Amino acid sequence: MRRSFDVVLFGATGFTGQLVAEALLARSGEGLAWALAGRSLQRLAAVRDRIGAPAGLPLIAADATDPAALAELAGRARVVISTVGPYQKHGAAIVTACARAGTDYVDLCGEPAWMAQMIGRLQAPARANGARIVFSCGFDSIPFDLGVVVLQHASRRRFGRPLVQVRGRVQMLRGGLSGGTAASALATFEAAARSPRVARAMADPFALTPGFSGPPQPDGQGAVWDDWAQAWAGPFVMATINTKNVHRTNALRGHPWGRDFVYDERQLTGDGAAGHRRALALAGLTRVQGALLGFAPTRALLRRLALPQPGSGPSAAQRERGGFELRFTGQTADGRRLQATVSGHRDPGYGATSRMVTESALCLLHDIDHHATGGGVWTPGAAMGLPLVRRLEAHAGLRFTVDG
């Protein structure tokens, strides 16, 4: 089927959507045929003007609640980028349209219960129609998912065997919060409060691997001394989604890292008494936040008074000052260890994420043919792996380094 556009960005008028539009514009020198899509042509035109795109850049009016318009949109694109979070509220119709139309799809979703639901619903039609559906193509979970892929690849080359355990550790993280991210987090807590099924999915590290449940995994709570890192560590807020995606990548690849693979994520807080205090404070804050967000009046108050509103987010200067550094350490069954670092400049959730999802779309478009990755619901690590790593290093400011 001939498609009018290589890439259509759906949700271009949101805060993150505009950043993705800027990233696409910067990469459109490749002769990319692309378009902006959203509910309002007027607002889309304002985004087009704001980012300095050509006046002839096509705009497509399509509402997230209009299945017919979304089916038409999906039929015109080779790849759709969706930034219409919270996805559990606004995302089902567009990803379903892509699965039915055989259109590749990438998004920034970090909402595991919704993803588990979509895997069950869309795996069969996506496979039948050749649509490659790839969730979590932003900071959650590309640096973590691909960090493990890179480390495991290096272990195979160096040791001839996989790492049976990997620890992901956040060493440095500087970034802000947008209204869209805040809305997604609140929507997830509300869904978990309403539904035991959602709460179970949030707690299960294998919630995204239907039909497979591996060994017990570290719970990621509390303050612990990490003997590999020689530092204290506390909970990491994004571990809930990242660990699930890492286990799904292993499953989709046929468990090359073993069916007993163990993975966990934490945030390092330093050594000594000061590091211990920071880890305890982080663990305590996590418990308090969880308790408060489980209480409906607190969520309502936060939505009105405390959290950024949808459409708002860190300034350009704040995004440029941001950055991250992640450490991955793995161990083979016979005790040999290997370490890798993943780093990036710019705010991880916005400046870096907008480039990650853009390169993910371009990777599916140009680098990964359907013989290598057929239709289905994928992770970045399983669908694109090392070709995406190379793109991110070349165009998104990320660096993947294996030590030694």
mmCIF file of N, CA and C in Angstrom, residues 178-261:
data_model
loop_
_atom_site.group_PDB
_atom_site.id
_atom_site.type_symbol
_atom_site.label_atom_id
_atom_site.label_comp_id
_atom_site.label_asym_id
_atom_site.label_seq_id
_atom_site.Cartn_x
_atom_site.Cartn_y
_atom_site.Cartn_z
ATOM 1 N N SER A 178 6.578 17.804 33.365
ATOM 2 C CA SER A 178 5.565 18.497 32.575
ATOM 3 C C SER A 178 4.175 18.143 33.093
ATOM 4 N N GLY A 179 3.191 18.932 32.685
ATOM 5 C CA GLY A 179 1.822 18.653 33.068
ATOM 6 C C GLY A 179 1.330 17.324 32.533
ATOM 7 N N GLY A 180 1.767 16.945 31.328
ATOM 8 C CA GLY A 180 1.345 15.675 30.751
ATOM 9 C C GLY A 180 1.862 14.491 31.535
ATOM 10 N N THR A 181 3.117 14.546 31.977
ATOM 11 C CA THR A 181 3.678 13.466 32.786
ATOM 12 C C THR A 181 2.957 13.367 34.124
ATOM 13 N N ALA A 182 2.693 14.515 34.739
ATOM 14 C CA ALA A 182 1.955 14.518 36.002
ATOM 15 C C ALA A 182 0.567 13.909 35.825
ATOM 16 N N ALA A 183 -0.092 14.244 34.730
ATOM 17 C CA ALA A 183 -1.434 13.706 34.471
ATOM 18 C C ALA A 183 -1.386 12.193 34.284
ATOM 19 N N SER A 184 -0.357 11.693 33.601
ATOM 20 C CA SER A 184 -0.224 10.245 33.391
ATOM 21 C C SER A 184 -0.012 9.528 34.719
ATOM 22 N N ALA A 185 0.837 10.093 35.589
ATOM 23 C CA ALA A 185 1.084 9.476 36.889
ATOM 24 C C ALA A 185 -0.184 9.428 37.727
ATOM 25 N N LEU A 186 -0.923 10.529 37.755
ATOM 26 C CA LEU A 186 -2.169 10.556 38.526
ATOM 27 C C LEU A 186 -3.196 9.583 37.960
ATOM 28 N N ALA A 187 -3.272 9.502 36.630
ATOM 29 C CA ALA A 187 -4.221 8.565 36.022
ATOM 30 C C ALA A 187 -3.891 7.126 36.394
ATOM 31 N N THR A 188 -2.601 6.803 36.469
ATOM 32 C CA THR A 188 -2.192 5.450 36.831
ATOM 33 C C THR A 188 -2.558 5.134 38.276
ATOM 34 N N PHE A 189 -2.307 6.072 39.193
ATOM 35 C CA PHE A 189 -2.680 5.847 40.589
ATOM 36 C C PHE A 189 -4.192 5.718 40.748
ATOM 37 N N GLU A 190 -4.948 6.509 40.007
ATOM 38 C CA GLU A 190 -6.401 6.419 40.073
ATOM 39 C C GLU A 190 -6.889 5.064 39.570
ATOM 40 N N ALA A 191 -6.291 4.586 38.471
ATOM 41 C CA ALA A 191 -6.686 3.286 37.933
ATOM 42 C C ALA A 191 -6.364 2.166 38.915
ATOM 43 N N ALA A 192 -5.185 2.248 39.565
ATOM 44 C CA ALA A 192 -4.806 1.223 40.540
ATOM 45 C C ALA A 192 -5.723 1.249 41.754
ATOM 46 N N ALA A 193 -6.165 2.446 42.171
ATOM 47 C CA ALA A 193 -7.072 2.555 43.311
ATOM 48 C C ALA A 193 -8.435 1.950 42.999
ATOM 49 N N ARG A 194 -8.844 2.045 41.738
ATOM 50 C CA ARG A 194 -10.168 1.532 41.345
ATOM 51 C C ARG A 194 -10.163 0.034 41.075
ATOM 52 N N SER A 195 -9.025 -0.488 40.578
ATOM 53 C CA SER A 195 -9.028 -1.844 40.039
ATOM 54 C C SER A 195 -7.928 -2.707 40.650
ATOM 55 N N PRO A 196 -8.284 -3.805 41.313
ATOM 56 C CA PRO A 196 -7.255 -4.733 41.812
ATOM 57 C C PRO A 196 -6.404 -5.302 40.671
ATOM 58 N N ARG A 197 -7.009 -5.485 39.487
ATOM 59 C CA ARG A 197 -6.249 -6.003 38.341
ATOM 60 C C ARG A 197 -5.116 -5.054 37.976
ATOM 61 N N VAL A 198 -5.404 -3.759 37.950
ATOM 62 C CA VAL A 198 -4.366 -2.774 37.635
ATOM 63 C C VAL A 198 -3.301 -2.765 38.723
ATOM 64 N N ALA A 199 -3.716 -2.819 39.981
ATOM 65 C CA ALA A 199 -2.756 -2.829 41.085
ATOM 66 C C ALA A 199 -1.838 -4.048 41.000
ATOM 67 N N ARG A 200 -2.395 -5.200 40.642
ATOM 68 C CA ARG A 200 -1.563 -6.403 40.502
ATOM 69 C C ARG A 200 -0.570 -6.244 39.354
ATOM 70 N N ALA A 201 -1.015 -5.653 38.245
ATOM 71 C CA ALA A 201 -0.121 -5.449 37.110
ATOM 72 C C ALA A 201 1.020 -4.513 37.473
ATOM 73 N N MET A 202 0.735 -3.481 38.241
ATOM 74 C CA MET A 202 1.774 -2.548 38.648
ATOM 75 C C MET A 202 2.836 -3.241 39.495
ATOM 76 N N ALA A 203 2.430 -4.203 40.315
ATOM 77 C CA ALA A 203 3.351 -4.870 41.234
ATOM 78 C C ALA A 203 4.089 -6.040 40.607
ATOM 79 N N ASP A 204 3.635 -6.538 39.468
ATOM 80 C CA ASP A 204 4.183 -7.751 38.864
ATOM 81 C C ASP A 204 5.279 -7.412 37.858
ATOM 82 N N PRO A 205 6.540 -7.816 38.091
ATOM 83 C CA PRO A 205 7.597 -7.503 37.127
ATOM 84 C C PRO A 205 7.410 -8.197 35.781
ATOM 85 N N PHE A 206 6.547 -9.202 35.726
ATOM 86 C CA PHE A 206 6.292 -9.930 34.481
ATOM 87 C C PHE A 206 4.902 -9.641 33.922
ATOM 88 N N ALA A 207 4.366 -8.472 34.249
ATOM 89 C CA ALA A 207 3.026 -8.112 33.783
ATOM 90 C C ALA A 207 2.960 -7.969 32.267
ATOM 91 N N LEU A 208 4.100 -7.725 31.604
ATOM 92 C CA LEU A 208 4.110 -7.542 30.146
ATOM 93 C C LEU A 208 4.612 -8.770 29.408
ATOM 94 N N THR A 209 4.710 -9.902 30.108
ATOM 95 C CA THR A 209 5.124 -11.147 29.453
ATOM 96 C C THR A 209 4.033 -12.197 29.649
ATOM 97 N N PRO A 210 2.881 -12.039 28.986
ATOM 98 C CA PRO A 210 1.766 -12.973 29.205
ATOM 99 C C PRO A 210 2.176 -14.414 28.918
ATOM 100 N N GLY A 211 1.814 -15.289 29.842
ATOM 101 C CA GLY A 211 2.159 -16.694 29.698
ATOM 102 C C GLY A 211 3.495 -17.067 30.295
ATOM 103 N N PHE A 212 4.248 -16.085 30.779
ATOM 104 C CA PHE A 212 5.544 -16.391 31.388
ATOM 105 C C PHE A 212 5.713 -15.582 32.665
ATOM 106 N N SER A 213 6.164 -16.258 33.714
ATOM 107 C CA SER A 213 6.495 -15.585 34.963
ATOM 108 C C SER A 213 7.815 -16.155 35.457
ATOM 109 N N GLY A 214 8.818 -15.310 35.582
ATOM 110 C CA GLY A 214 10.145 -15.751 35.964
ATOM 111 C C GLY A 214 10.317 -15.850 37.466
ATOM 112 N N PRO A 215 11.562 -15.917 37.905
ATOM 113 C CA PRO A 215 11.845 -16.084 39.332
ATOM 114 C C PRO A 215 11.535 -14.813 40.114
ATOM 115 N N PRO A 216 11.469 -14.906 41.440
ATOM 116 C CA PRO A 216 11.262 -13.697 42.247
ATOM 117 C C PRO A 216 12.334 -12.650 41.941
ATOM 118 N N GLN A 217 11.905 -11.398 41.890
ATOM 119 C CA GLN A 217 12.798 -10.290 41.579
ATOM 120 C C GLN A 217 12.948 -9.393 42.803
ATOM 121 N N PRO A 218 14.068 -8.658 42.917
ATOM 122 C CA PRO A 218 14.197 -7.694 44.016
ATOM 123 C C PRO A 218 13.048 -6.698 43.984
ATOM 124 N N ASP A 219 12.544 -6.319 45.163
ATOM 125 C CA ASP A 219 11.348 -5.484 45.180
ATOM 126 C C ASP A 219 11.635 -4.006 44.953
ATOM 127 N N GLY A 220 12.884 -3.561 45.083
ATOM 128 C CA GLY A 220 13.234 -2.181 44.777
ATOM 129 C C GLY A 220 12.845 -1.169 45.835
ATOM 130 N N GLN A 221 12.272 -1.620 46.956
ATOM 131 C CA GLN A 221 11.833 -0.694 47.997
ATOM 132 C C GLN A 221 12.899 -0.567 49.083
ATOM 133 N N GLY A 222 12.748 0.427 49.923
ATOM 134 C CA GLY A 222 13.636 0.590 51.052
ATOM 135 C C GLY A 222 15.023 1.096 50.668
ATOM 136 N N ALA A 223 15.865 1.255 51.671
ATOM 137 C CA ALA A 223 17.254 1.671 51.481
ATOM 138 C C ALA A 223 18.142 0.443 51.623
ATOM 139 N N VAL A 224 19.030 0.195 50.654
ATOM 140 C CA VAL A 224 19.893 -0.986 50.688
ATOM 141 C C VAL A 224 21.337 -0.582 50.389
ATOM 142 N N TRP A 225 22.256 -1.365 50.914
ATOM 143 C CA TRP A 225 23.669 -1.217 50.566
ATOM 144 C C TRP A 225 23.934 -2.085 49.341
ATOM 145 N N ASP A 226 24.357 -1.471 48.238
ATOM 146 C CA ASP A 226 24.665 -2.191 47.013
ATOM 147 C C ASP A 226 26.146 -2.559 47.045
ATOM 148 N N ASP A 227 26.420 -3.850 47.269
ATOM 149 C CA ASP A 227 27.809 -4.272 47.397
ATOM 150 C C ASP A 227 28.559 -4.229 46.074
ATOM 151 N N TRP A 228 27.842 -4.286 44.952
ATOM 152 C CA TRP A 228 28.522 -4.166 43.663
ATOM 153 C C TRP A 228 28.947 -2.723 43.414
ATOM 154 N N ALA A 229 28.079 -1.784 43.718
ATOM 155 C CA ALA A 229 28.382 -0.371 43.481
ATOM 156 C C ALA A 229 29.148 0.262 44.634
ATOM 157 N N GLN A 230 29.207 -0.425 45.784
ATOM 158 C CA GLN A 230 29.817 0.120 46.993
ATOM 159 C C GLN A 230 29.197 1.471 47.344
ATOM 160 N N ALA A 231 27.878 1.476 47.356
ATOM 161 C CA ALA A 231 27.131 2.698 47.668
ATOM 162 C C ALA A 231 25.747 2.318 48.174
ATOM 163 N N TRP A 232 25.100 3.261 48.861
ATOM 164 C CA TRP A 232 23.720 3.087 49.265
ATOM 165 C C TRP A 232 22.804 3.392 48.079
ATOM 166 N N ALA A 233 21.633 2.768 48.094
ATOM 167 C CA ALA A 233 20.677 2.963 47.001
ATOM 168 C C ALA A 233 19.265 2.975 47.551
ATOM 169 N N GLY A 234 18.439 3.837 46.960
ATOM 170 C CA GLY A 234 17.026 3.906 47.311
ATOM 171 C C GLY A 234 16.164 3.578 46.114
ATOM 172 N N PRO A 235 14.849 3.603 46.260
ATOM 173 C CA PRO A 235 13.945 3.292 45.147
ATOM 174 C C PRO A 235 14.085 4.295 44.008
ATOM 175 N N PHE A 236 13.854 3.803 42.788
ATOM 176 C CA PHE A 236 13.839 4.664 41.609
ATOM 177 C C PHE A 236 12.431 4.676 41.054
ATOM 178 N N VAL A 237 11.875 5.867 40.858
ATOM 179 C CA VAL A 237 10.454 6.013 40.551
ATOM 180 C C VAL A 237 10.053 5.324 39.253
ATOM 181 N N MET A 238 10.953 5.221 38.274
ATOM 182 C CA MET A 238 10.575 4.647 36.984
ATOM 183 C C MET A 238 10.860 3.155 36.870
ATOM 184 N N ALA A 239 11.368 2.549 37.947
ATOM 185 C CA ALA A 239 11.673 1.122 37.900
ATOM 186 C C ALA A 239 10.436 0.278 37.620
ATOM 187 N N THR A 240 9.273 0.756 38.042
ATOM 188 C CA THR A 240 8.034 -0.011 37.852
ATOM 189 C C THR A 240 7.794 -0.351 36.387
ATOM 190 N N ILE A 241 8.024 0.607 35.486
ATOM 191 C CA ILE A 241 7.819 0.343 34.073
ATOM 192 C C ILE A 241 9.070 -0.240 33.421
ATOM 193 N N ASN A 242 10.244 0.260 33.799
ATOM 194 C CA ASN A 242 11.464 -0.181 33.116
ATOM 195 C C ASN A 242 11.745 -1.662 33.305
ATOM 196 N N THR A 243 11.567 -2.166 34.531
ATOM 197 C CA THR A 243 11.844 -3.576 34.772
ATOM 198 C C THR A 243 10.921 -4.462 33.949
ATOM 199 N N LYS A 244 9.673 -4.064 33.794
ATOM 200 C CA LYS A 244 8.734 -4.853 32.996
ATOM 201 C C LYS A 244 9.152 -4.888 31.528
ATOM 202 N N ASN A 245 9.609 -3.757 31.010
ATOM 203 C CA ASN A 245 10.039 -3.732 29.614
ATOM 204 C C ASN A 245 11.298 -4.562 29.393
ATOM 205 N N VAL A 246 12.228 -4.523 30.338
ATOM 206 C CA VAL A 246 13.439 -5.342 30.203
ATOM 207 C C VAL A 246 13.082 -6.823 30.165
ATOM 208 N N HIS A 247 12.192 -7.255 31.040
ATOM 209 C CA HIS A 247 11.785 -8.673 31.033
ATOM 210 C C HIS A 247 11.017 -9.020 29.755
ATOM 211 N N ARG A 248 10.239 -8.083 29.224
ATOM 212 C CA ARG A 248 9.538 -8.360 27.963
ATOM 213 C C ARG A 248 10.532 -8.470 26.811
ATOM 214 N N THR A 249 11.560 -7.640 26.795
ATOM 215 C CA THR A 249 12.576 -7.758 25.754
ATOM 216 C C THR A 249 13.214 -9.141 25.786
ATOM 217 N N ASN A 250 13.571 -9.614 26.961
ATOM 218 C CA ASN A 250 14.153 -10.955 27.083
ATOM 219 C C ASN A 250 13.186 -12.018 26.557
ATOM 220 N N ALA A 251 11.902 -11.887 26.915
ATOM 221 C CA ALA A 251 10.912 -12.865 26.473
ATOM 222 C C ALA A 251 10.704 -12.828 24.962
ATOM 223 N N LEU A 252 10.591 -11.619 24.393
ATOM 224 C CA LEU A 252 10.368 -11.500 22.956
ATOM 225 C C LEU A 252 11.540 -12.032 22.145
ATOM 226 N N ARG A 253 12.738 -11.954 22.699
ATOM 227 C CA ARG A 253 13.921 -12.465 22.012
ATOM 228 C C ARG A 253 14.107 -13.965 22.205
ATOM 229 N N GLY A 254 13.195 -14.604 22.938
ATOM 230 C CA GLY A 254 13.310 -16.040 23.175
ATOM 231 C C GLY A 254 14.150 -16.388 24.381
ATOM 232 N N HIS A 255 14.227 -15.494 25.360
ATOM 233 C CA HIS A 255 14.971 -15.668 26.608
ATOM 234 C C HIS A 255 16.450 -15.981 26.387
ATOM 235 N N PRO A 256 17.161 -15.185 25.596
ATOM 236 C CA PRO A 256 18.600 -15.422 25.429
ATOM 237 C C PRO A 256 19.390 -15.150 26.702
ATOM 238 N N TRP A 257 18.806 -14.401 27.646
ATOM 239 C CA TRP A 257 19.492 -14.116 28.912
ATOM 240 C C TRP A 257 19.085 -15.122 29.992
ATOM 241 N N GLY A 258 18.292 -16.112 29.599
ATOM 242 C CA GLY A 258 17.858 -17.143 30.520
ATOM 243 C C GLY A 258 16.456 -16.894 31.051
ATOM 244 N N ARG A 259 15.767 -17.972 31.355
ATOM 245 C CA ARG A 259 14.431 -17.862 31.937
ATOM 246 C C ARG A 259 14.480 -17.533 33.423
ATOM 247 N N ASP A 260 15.688 -17.561 34.003
ATOM 248 C CA ASP A 260 15.866 -17.208 35.405
ATOM 249 C C ASP A 260 16.535 -15.841 35.560
ATOM 250 N N PHE A 261 16.521 -15.031 34.510
ATOM 251 C CA PHE A 261 17.177 -13.728 34.524
ATOM 252 C C PHE A 261 16.581 -12.830 35.612
#
